[in-house]
Amino acid sequence: MKRNNIPLEIIEENRAKISLALSLVTLLLLCVIITQVDKAFVSADRNAASISGQEDQNQEGDVETVTSSVRILAAGNNIFDENILSAGQADEAAWNYDQVYSLIKDQISQADLSIVSQESAFTSEHSLVSGGPVYSTPVEVASALVNAGFDIIAGATEHADDFGSEHLANSLAFWQSTYPDTALLGLHSSQEEAANIRVVEQNGIRIALLNYSFGSSSDSIKMDAPFMVDYLEREKVASAIAQAKSVSDCIIFLAHWGTVDSAVPTEYQNQWAQFLLQQGVKVVVGSHPYVLQPCQILTDGAGNEMLVYYSLGNLVSGAQSVPELLGGLAGFTLEKTVTGDQTTVRIADNSLTPVVMHYSANLNICNVYPLSAYTDDLARGHGINSVDAYAEATMSVAAFQELFNYIMRLSVDVSQNVNLLDYTFNPDTTLTGPDGSILYPGEIAAANAAEGSLDTLVQVMIDASAANTSADEGQDMGVDQGMDADAYMDSGMDTDTYTDIGMGGDLYMDMSMDMDPYTAMLQAE
């Protein structure tokens, strides 16, 4: 067979072409592979970035909410009249008043913070002690307050300067040296101290505490050392509230105001309450009138909400009139919620527990009793029976319970006026306006003031005692008087009833009687 002879140069040329073609194919394949790998990496990066962004968004959207609360108790006037002073002097060398608070000590200590209104300055010299009409209280009473569990002492009252600036300065020095951890409000040893806002932090809640009095019984300190006692003056109060807002989560305002022996708040109180609401105060606790006044929650169009106890009456006193023996322990919870950079504080709940100041005829028993623990036997042995002509007709558990219910049902005016904010009280209880005009106490009374007068309160108790006595006699005779054997008062309320106390619009308070008869829960809708 014949073979074809191919020139060598042609064979080399063909090999070169084939090698080039293979190289091009290989290069093309490599480009395709690299492109796909690059796309895969880019896609993975995009997916990772997407996942990371979603996680960031989830973290930003899932903001933590932290809630904390503080339970606060507040008590009314702590005023040691002459007859009560003797109750702690059994040992002439070592006076002691712990027994006075022993029956409410558990309630006081169970609160996170406990407040009391102290009417007078303290002295360590027994020779300077006075139980009225000007007051100087022994330091043993201060020790009893601290031993009972009170953390905060509201000292701005009309009796704070009864014995002058030096006496008050000694009282302040006693508190600072003996009980430096107890917060003393409304009283100051220097102008610099008066400019500071007292803030107490409890359970992560910063509470600013302000305490002001309507006036003084002597006006001596107003002239000698005006910084020593805080008095209700519009510009001064507004400035303090603005300062308090900058350093706290909420403000509690202790107001010493009102008319003695009147269960209806005055126009002066109502105007100040509206002013404090508009300034952003969260809770107002009132003292001075010697008798209880209603409680309510106020709101305004700006979204402010404020709980007001207009008067808690007397905690401790040697009262000579039966209605002055009934006081109240206020209880309320403040709840703080923090979500991101937003902080809010609300009134989670509130209550008022009636108490009775008891002193026996020979003063061997001298205690503040929860009304739930008080008895008719104790009432019959009360020392007031020998000094109050109406005592025999009013001293009963039923009468105290009905008086409490009656006062809580009293309506309170909502004032839109501000004219009285610029008036100052004189020692004779008249008021002087900025133009020098004079107002008398009757001119600032509420329209329904007669409903809360001492005479009316006494009559409420007389009627309740009479109804209870009649019911007891009917039961003894087997006659149905329309009352259960255990029901000692006709309050017009059963255990599940909520009663509107008469506040119109959005400003009202309901009172409900719990199965525990001495606690009235106040709820705002």
Coordinates of C-alpha atoms in Angstrom, one line a residue:
M1 CA 0.0 0.0 0.0
K2 CA 1.2 3.4 -1.0
R3 CA 1.7 5.9 1.9
N4 CA 1.1 9.7 1.5
N5 CA 4.1 11.8 2.4
I6 CA 3.1 15.0 4.4
P7 CA 5.7 17.7 4.7
L8 CA 7.1 18.1 8.2
E9 CA 6.3 21.9 8.3
I10 CA 2.6 21.2 7.7
I11 CA 2.5 18.7 10.6
E12 CA 4.1 21.2 13.0
E13 CA 1.7 23.9 11.9
N14 CA -1.3 21.7 12.6
R15 CA 0.0 20.8 16.0
A16 CA 0.4 24.5 16.8
K17 CA -3.2 25.2 15.8
I18 CA -4.5 22.3 17.9
S19 CA -2.5 23.5 21.0
L20 CA -3.8 27.0 20.5
A21 CA -7.3 25.8 20.3
L22 CA -7.0 23.7 23.4
S23 CA -5.4 26.7 25.3
L24 CA -8.3 28.9 24.2
V25 CA -10.9 26.3 25.4
T26 CA -9.1 25.9 28.7
L27 CA -8.9 29.7 29.2
L28 CA -12.6 30.0 28.4
L29 CA -13.5 27.3 30.9
L30 CA -11.4 29.0 33.6
C31 CA -13.2 32.3 32.9
V32 CA -16.5 30.6 33.3
I33 CA -15.5 28.9 36.5
I34 CA -14.0 32.0 38.0
T35 CA -17.1 34.0 37.1
Q36 CA -19.4 31.4 38.8
V37 CA -17.2 31.3 41.9
D38 CA -17.2 35.1 42.1
K39 CA -21.0 35.2 41.8
A40 CA -21.3 32.6 44.5
F41 CA -19.1 34.7 46.9
V42 CA -21.0 37.9 46.1
S43 CA -24.3 36.2 46.7
A44 CA -23.1 34.8 50.0
D45 CA -21.9 38.2 51.1
R46 CA -25.2 39.7 50.1
N47 CA -27.1 37.1 52.0
A48 CA -24.9 37.5 55.1
A49 CA -25.3 41.3 54.9
S50 CA -29.1 40.8 54.6
I51 CA -29.2 38.5 57.5
S52 CA -27.0 40.9 59.6
G53 CA -29.3 43.8 58.7
Q54 CA -32.4 41.8 59.7
E55 CA -30.8 41.0 63.0
D56 CA -29.9 44.6 63.6
Q57 CA -33.5 45.6 62.8
N58 CA -34.8 42.9 65.1
Q59 CA -32.5 44.1 67.9
E60 CA -33.6 47.7 67.3
G61 CA -37.3 46.7 67.3
D62 CA -37.0 44.5 70.4
V63 CA -36.5 47.3 73.0
E64 CA -36.5 46.1 76.6
T65 CA -39.1 47.4 79.0
V66 CA -38.2 47.7 82.7
T67 CA -40.9 48.3 85.4
S68 CA -40.3 49.0 89.0
S69 CA -42.6 50.2 91.8
V70 CA -42.6 51.8 95.3
R71 CA -45.2 51.6 98.0
I72 CA -45.7 54.7 100.1
L73 CA -47.6 55.3 103.3
A74 CA -48.5 58.8 104.6
A75 CA -50.0 59.9 108.0
G76 CA -51.5 63.1 109.2
N77 CA -50.8 65.5 112.0
N78 CA -48.5 64.3 114.8
I79 CA -49.3 66.8 117.5
F80 CA -48.6 66.1 121.1
D81 CA -51.0 68.0 123.3
E82 CA -50.5 68.2 127.0
N83 CA -52.5 65.2 127.9
I84 CA -50.7 63.0 125.4
L85 CA -47.3 64.2 126.6
S86 CA -47.9 62.8 130.0
A87 CA -48.6 59.3 128.6
G88 CA -44.8 58.8 128.0
Q89 CA -43.5 60.1 131.3
A90 CA -44.1 57.2 133.5
D91 CA -40.3 57.1 134.0
E92 CA -39.3 60.7 134.8
A93 CA -35.7 60.0 133.8
A94 CA -36.5 58.2 130.5
W95 CA -39.5 59.4 128.6
N96 CA -40.8 57.0 125.9
Y97 CA -43.6 57.2 123.4
D98 CA -43.1 54.0 121.4
Q99 CA -46.4 52.6 122.6
V100 CA -48.4 55.3 120.8
Y101 CA -47.5 53.9 117.4
S102 CA -47.2 50.2 118.3
L103 CA -50.5 49.1 116.8
I104 CA -49.8 50.6 113.4
K105 CA -46.1 49.9 113.3
D106 CA -46.5 46.9 111.0
Q107 CA -48.4 49.0 108.4
I108 CA -45.7 51.7 108.6
S109 CA -42.8 49.3 108.2
Q110 CA -44.4 47.3 105.4
A111 CA -44.3 50.4 103.1
D112 CA -41.1 51.2 101.2
L113 CA -41.3 54.8 102.4
S114 CA -43.4 56.2 105.2
I115 CA -44.3 59.9 105.7
V116 CA -45.7 61.8 108.7
S117 CA -46.6 65.4 109.3
Q118 CA -44.8 66.7 112.4
E119 CA -46.6 69.8 113.8
S120 CA -43.8 71.2 116.0
A121 CA -40.1 71.5 116.5
F122 CA -38.3 69.2 119.0
T123 CA -36.3 69.9 122.1
S124 CA -34.0 67.8 124.3
E125 CA -34.7 70.0 127.3
H126 CA -37.7 68.7 129.2
S127 CA -38.2 72.1 130.8
L128 CA -38.9 73.6 127.4
V129 CA -41.6 71.0 126.4
S130 CA -45.0 72.5 125.7
G131 CA -48.2 70.9 124.6
G132 CA -50.1 74.0 123.4
P133 CA -51.3 76.5 122.5
V134 CA -47.6 76.9 121.4
Y135 CA -45.8 73.6 120.9
S136 CA -42.3 72.2 121.7
T137 CA -42.1 68.5 121.5
P138 CA -39.6 66.2 123.3
V139 CA -37.0 64.5 121.2
E140 CA -38.3 61.2 122.6
V141 CA -41.3 61.6 120.3
A142 CA -38.9 61.9 117.3
S143 CA -37.2 58.7 118.4
A144 CA -40.6 57.0 118.6
L145 CA -41.4 58.1 115.0
V146 CA -38.2 56.7 113.7
N147 CA -38.6 53.5 115.8
A148 CA -42.1 53.1 114.3
G149 CA -40.7 53.1 110.8
F150 CA -41.2 56.6 109.5
D151 CA -38.5 57.6 106.9
I152 CA -39.7 61.1 106.0
I153 CA -40.8 63.9 108.4
A154 CA -42.8 66.8 106.9
G155 CA -42.0 69.7 109.2
A156 CA -43.4 72.8 107.4
T157 CA -46.3 73.8 109.6
E158 CA -47.8 76.8 111.3
H159 CA -46.3 75.7 114.6
A160 CA -42.7 75.1 113.3
D161 CA -41.5 78.5 114.6
D162 CA -43.6 78.7 117.8
F163 CA -40.4 79.2 119.9
G164 CA -38.4 81.1 117.3
S165 CA -35.5 80.5 115.0
E166 CA -32.9 79.4 117.6
H167 CA -35.3 76.8 119.0
L168 CA -35.9 75.5 115.4
A169 CA -32.2 75.5 114.6
N170 CA -31.6 73.3 117.7
S171 CA -34.3 70.9 116.5
L172 CA -32.7 70.7 113.0
A173 CA -29.3 70.0 114.6
F174 CA -30.8 67.2 116.6
W175 CA -32.2 65.5 113.5
Q176 CA -28.9 65.9 111.6
S177 CA -26.8 64.5 114.5
T178 CA -29.1 61.7 115.7
Y179 CA -31.1 60.6 112.6
P180 CA -29.2 61.8 109.6
D181 CA -30.8 59.2 107.4
T182 CA -34.3 60.4 108.1
A183 CA -35.5 62.9 105.5
L184 CA -36.7 66.1 107.1
L185 CA -38.7 68.3 104.8
G186 CA -39.8 71.9 104.7
L187 CA -37.2 73.1 107.2
H188 CA -33.7 74.4 106.6
S189 CA -30.7 75.5 108.6
S190 CA -29.3 77.8 105.8
Q191 CA -30.3 79.5 102.5
E192 CA -28.0 77.1 100.6
E193 CA -29.8 74.1 102.1
A194 CA -33.2 75.6 101.3
A195 CA -32.2 75.9 97.6
N196 CA -31.6 72.1 97.4
I197 CA -34.4 69.7 96.4
R198 CA -34.7 66.6 98.6
V199 CA -34.8 63.5 96.4
V200 CA -35.2 60.0 97.8
E201 CA -34.4 57.0 95.5
Q202 CA -36.2 53.8 96.2
N203 CA -36.4 50.7 94.0
G204 CA -34.9 52.6 91.1
I205 CA -37.4 55.5 91.3
R206 CA -36.2 59.0 92.1
I207 CA -38.9 60.8 94.1
A208 CA -38.6 64.6 94.7
L209 CA -40.2 65.6 98.1
L210 CA -41.6 69.1 98.6
N211 CA -43.3 70.4 101.8
Y212 CA -44.9 73.8 102.2
S213 CA -47.2 75.4 104.9
F214 CA -49.9 77.9 104.3
G215 CA -48.5 80.1 107.0
S216 CA -47.2 80.6 110.6
S217 CA -48.8 81.1 113.9
S218 CA -46.3 83.8 114.8
D219 CA -44.5 85.0 111.6
S220 CA -41.3 85.5 113.7
I221 CA -39.2 83.3 111.3
K222 CA -40.7 85.0 108.2
M223 CA -39.0 88.2 109.5
D224 CA -35.8 86.8 111.1
A225 CA -34.9 83.8 108.9
P226 CA -37.4 83.3 106.0
F227 CA -35.4 80.4 104.6
M228 CA -36.0 78.2 107.6
V229 CA -39.6 77.2 106.8
D230 CA -41.1 76.7 103.3
Y231 CA -44.4 78.7 102.8
L232 CA -46.8 78.5 100.0
E233 CA -45.8 81.2 97.5
R234 CA -46.7 80.8 93.8
E235 CA -43.3 81.7 92.3
K236 CA -41.3 79.9 94.9
V237 CA -43.3 76.7 94.5
A238 CA -43.3 76.9 90.7
S239 CA -39.5 77.3 90.7
A240 CA -39.0 74.4 93.1
I241 CA -41.2 72.1 91.0
A242 CA -39.3 73.0 87.8
Q243 CA -36.0 72.2 89.6
A244 CA -37.5 69.0 91.1
K245 CA -38.5 67.7 87.6
S246 CA -34.9 68.0 86.4
V247 CA -33.6 65.7 89.1
S248 CA -36.4 63.2 89.7
D249 CA -38.9 60.8 88.1
C250 CA -41.9 62.2 90.0
I251 CA -42.9 64.7 92.7
I252 CA -44.8 64.2 96.0
F253 CA -46.0 67.5 97.5
L254 CA -46.8 67.7 101.2
A255 CA -49.2 70.6 101.7
H256 CA -50.0 72.0 105.1
W257 CA -53.2 73.9 104.3
G258 CA -57.0 74.1 104.9
T259 CA -59.3 75.2 107.7
V260 CA -59.4 73.5 111.1
D261 CA -62.4 71.3 111.7
S262 CA -63.7 71.5 108.2
A263 CA -64.0 68.3 106.2
V264 CA -64.6 70.2 102.9
P265 CA -61.5 71.6 101.2
T266 CA -61.5 75.4 100.9
E267 CA -61.3 77.4 97.7
Y268 CA -57.7 78.1 98.6
Q269 CA -56.9 74.4 98.7
N270 CA -58.8 73.8 95.4
Q271 CA -56.9 76.5 93.6
W272 CA -53.5 75.2 94.8
A273 CA -54.5 71.7 93.9
Q274 CA -55.2 72.7 90.3
F275 CA -52.0 74.7 90.1
L276 CA -50.0 71.7 91.4
L277 CA -51.7 69.4 88.8
Q278 CA -50.8 71.8 86.0
Q279 CA -47.2 71.9 87.2
G280 CA -46.9 68.1 86.9
V281 CA -47.0 67.0 90.6
K282 CA -47.9 63.3 90.9
V283 CA -49.3 63.1 94.5
V284 CA -50.4 65.7 97.0
V285 CA -50.8 64.8 100.7
G286 CA -52.5 67.3 102.8
S287 CA -52.4 68.0 106.6
H288 CA -53.5 70.6 109.1
P289 CA -57.4 70.6 109.3
Y290 CA -57.5 68.2 112.3
V291 CA -60.3 66.2 110.5
L292 CA -60.3 64.0 107.4
Q293 CA -61.1 65.4 104.0
P294 CA -62.0 63.6 100.8
C295 CA -59.5 62.1 98.3
Q296 CA -59.6 62.1 94.5
I297 CA -57.6 61.8 91.3
L298 CA -57.5 65.0 89.2
T299 CA -56.7 65.1 85.5
D300 CA -56.4 67.9 83.0
G301 CA -56.4 68.4 79.3
A302 CA -52.6 68.3 79.1
G303 CA -52.5 64.7 80.2
N304 CA -51.5 65.3 83.8
E305 CA -52.8 63.0 86.5
M306 CA -52.5 63.7 90.3
L307 CA -53.7 61.9 93.4
V308 CA -54.9 64.3 96.1
Y309 CA -55.4 63.5 99.8
Y310 CA -56.8 66.9 100.9
S311 CA -56.3 66.1 104.6
L312 CA -55.4 63.0 106.6
G313 CA -56.7 64.5 109.8
N314 CA -54.8 63.8 113.1
L315 CA -52.6 60.8 113.6
V316 CA -51.7 61.6 117.2
S317 CA -53.4 64.3 119.2
G318 CA -55.1 65.0 122.5
A319 CA -58.2 66.0 120.6
Q320 CA -61.1 67.4 122.7
S321 CA -63.7 66.9 119.9
V322 CA -64.7 63.4 118.7
P323 CA -64.5 63.9 114.9
E324 CA -60.8 65.0 115.5
L325 CA -60.0 61.5 116.7
L326 CA -60.6 60.0 113.3
G327 CA -57.6 60.1 111.0
G328 CA -56.3 58.2 108.0
L329 CA -53.3 56.3 106.7
A330 CA -52.9 57.0 103.0
G331 CA -51.3 54.2 100.9
F332 CA -50.4 54.4 97.2
T333 CA -48.1 52.7 94.8
L334 CA -46.0 54.6 92.2
E335 CA -45.0 52.5 89.1
K336 CA -42.2 53.5 86.8
T337 CA -41.8 52.1 83.3
V338 CA -38.7 52.6 81.2
T339 CA -38.9 51.7 77.5
G340 CA -35.8 52.7 75.6
D341 CA -35.3 56.4 76.4
Q342 CA -38.9 56.9 77.4
T343 CA -39.8 57.0 81.2
T344 CA -43.3 57.2 82.6
V345 CA -44.6 57.1 86.2
R346 CA -48.2 56.3 87.1
I347 CA -50.3 55.8 90.2
A348 CA -50.8 52.0 90.2
D349 CA -53.2 51.9 93.2
N350 CA -54.2 54.0 96.2
S351 CA -56.1 53.5 99.5
L352 CA -57.1 55.2 102.7
T353 CA -57.3 53.3 106.0
P354 CA -59.2 55.0 108.9
V355 CA -57.5 55.1 112.3
V356 CA -58.6 56.3 115.7
M357 CA -56.5 58.1 118.3
H358 CA -57.3 56.5 121.6
Y359 CA -56.3 57.7 125.1
S360 CA -57.9 56.3 128.2
A361 CA -59.1 58.5 131.1
N362 CA -56.0 57.8 133.2
L363 CA -53.7 57.8 130.1
N364 CA -52.3 54.4 130.8
I365 CA -53.5 53.4 127.3
C366 CA -52.5 55.8 124.5
N367 CA -52.4 54.3 121.0
V368 CA -53.4 54.9 117.4
Y369 CA -55.8 52.1 116.5
P370 CA -56.7 51.0 113.0
L371 CA -60.5 51.4 113.0
S372 CA -60.8 47.7 112.2
A373 CA -59.2 46.9 115.6
Y374 CA -61.1 49.4 117.6
T375 CA -64.0 48.3 119.9
D376 CA -67.0 49.9 121.5
D377 CA -65.5 48.9 124.9
L378 CA -62.5 51.1 124.1
A379 CA -64.8 53.9 122.9
R380 CA -66.7 53.8 126.2
G381 CA -63.4 54.1 128.2
H382 CA -62.0 56.9 126.0
G383 CA -60.7 59.9 127.9
I384 CA -62.7 62.3 125.7
N385 CA -65.9 61.2 127.4
S386 CA -65.1 63.5 130.3
V387 CA -64.4 66.6 128.2
D388 CA -66.8 66.4 125.1
A389 CA -70.5 66.8 125.9
Y390 CA -71.3 64.9 122.7
A391 CA -69.0 62.0 123.4
E392 CA -71.6 59.7 125.0
A393 CA -73.8 60.0 121.9
T394 CA -71.0 59.7 119.4
M395 CA -68.3 57.4 120.7
S396 CA -68.9 54.1 118.9
V397 CA -67.2 52.1 116.1
A398 CA -70.4 52.5 114.0
A399 CA -70.2 56.3 114.4
F400 CA -66.5 56.4 113.3
Q401 CA -67.2 54.2 110.3
E402 CA -70.1 56.2 109.2
L403 CA -68.2 59.5 109.7
F404 CA -65.4 58.1 107.5
N405 CA -67.9 57.0 104.8
Y406 CA -69.7 60.4 104.9
I407 CA -66.5 62.4 104.5
M408 CA -65.3 60.3 101.6
R409 CA -68.6 61.0 99.8
L410 CA -68.4 64.8 100.2
S411 CA -68.0 66.6 96.8
V412 CA -65.0 68.7 96.1
D413 CA -65.1 71.8 93.9
V414 CA -62.8 71.9 90.9
S415 CA -61.6 75.5 90.8
Q416 CA -60.5 77.3 87.7
N417 CA -59.5 80.4 89.6
V418 CA -55.9 81.4 90.6
N419 CA -56.4 84.6 92.5
L420 CA -55.8 83.1 96.0
L421 CA -52.4 81.8 95.0
D422 CA -50.9 85.3 95.6
Y423 CA -52.5 85.7 99.0
T424 CA -50.6 85.1 102.2
F425 CA -52.0 83.9 105.6
N426 CA -51.6 86.0 108.7
P427 CA -51.2 84.6 112.2
D428 CA -54.9 85.4 112.9
T429 CA -55.9 83.2 109.9
T430 CA -56.9 86.2 107.7
L431 CA -55.4 86.5 104.3
T432 CA -53.6 89.5 102.7
G433 CA -53.6 90.0 99.0
P434 CA -50.8 91.5 96.9
D435 CA -52.8 94.8 96.9
G436 CA -53.1 94.8 100.7
S437 CA -56.7 93.6 100.7
I438 CA -57.9 91.4 103.5
L439 CA -60.0 88.2 103.2
Y440 CA -61.5 86.4 106.1
P441 CA -61.6 82.5 106.4
G442 CA -65.3 82.4 105.5
E443 CA -64.6 84.2 102.2
I444 CA -62.5 81.3 101.0
A445 CA -64.9 78.5 102.1
A446 CA -66.3 76.1 99.5
A447 CA -70.0 76.5 98.5
N448 CA -70.8 73.3 100.4
A449 CA -68.6 74.1 103.4
A450 CA -71.6 73.6 105.8
E451 CA -71.6 69.9 104.9
G452 CA -68.2 69.5 106.4
S453 CA -68.6 71.7 109.5
L454 CA -67.8 70.3 112.9
D455 CA -71.5 70.5 113.9
T456 CA -72.5 68.5 110.8
L457 CA -69.8 65.8 111.5
V458 CA -70.9 65.5 115.1
Q459 CA -74.5 65.1 113.9
V460 CA -73.5 62.3 111.5
M461 CA -71.9 60.4 114.3
I462 CA -74.9 60.9 116.6
D463 CA -77.3 59.6 114.0
A464 CA -75.0 56.6 113.3
S465 CA -74.7 55.7 116.9
A466 CA -78.5 56.0 117.4
A467 CA -79.2 53.8 114.4
N468 CA -76.8 51.2 115.6
T469 CA -78.2 51.3 119.2
S470 CA -81.7 50.9 117.8
A471 CA -80.7 48.0 115.6
D472 CA -79.0 46.3 118.6
E473 CA -82.1 46.7 120.7
G474 CA -84.3 45.3 117.9
Q475 CA -82.1 42.3 117.5
D476 CA -82.1 41.6 121.2
M477 CA -86.0 41.7 121.0
G478 CA -86.0 39.4 118.0
V479 CA -87.2 42.3 115.8
D480 CA -85.8 42.6 112.3
Q481 CA -84.5 46.1 112.0
G482 CA -83.2 45.6 108.4
M483 CA -79.6 45.1 109.5
D484 CA -77.5 42.0 109.7
A485 CA -76.3 41.0 113.2
D486 CA -72.7 41.8 112.1
A487 CA -73.6 45.0 110.4
Y488 CA -73.0 47.9 112.8
M489 CA -73.5 50.7 110.4
D490 CA -75.9 51.6 107.6
S491 CA -73.5 53.2 105.2
G492 CA -75.7 52.7 102.1
M493 CA -72.9 50.7 100.6
D494 CA -72.4 47.0 100.3
T495 CA -69.1 45.2 99.8
D496 CA -69.2 45.4 96.0
T497 CA -70.6 48.8 95.6
Y498 CA -68.7 51.7 94.0
T499 CA -70.1 55.1 94.9
D500 CA -69.5 58.3 92.9
I501 CA -68.6 61.0 95.3
G502 CA -70.0 63.7 93.1
M503 CA -67.1 64.9 90.9
G504 CA -68.3 65.8 87.4
G505 CA -66.7 65.2 84.0
D506 CA -63.4 63.5 84.0
L507 CA -62.5 64.6 87.5
Y508 CA -64.0 62.2 89.9
M509 CA -63.2 59.5 92.3
D510 CA -65.0 56.3 93.2
M511 CA -64.9 54.8 96.7
S512 CA -65.3 51.0 97.2
M513 CA -65.7 49.3 100.5
D514 CA -63.6 46.1 100.7
M515 CA -64.5 43.1 102.8
D516 CA -62.0 44.6 105.3
P517 CA -64.2 47.4 106.6
Y518 CA -61.4 49.9 107.4
T519 CA -60.0 50.3 103.9
A520 CA -61.5 52.4 101.3
M521 CA -60.0 51.9 97.9
L522 CA -60.0 54.8 95.5
Q523 CA -60.0 54.2 91.8
A524 CA -60.1 56.6 88.9
E525 CA -61.6 55.6 85.6

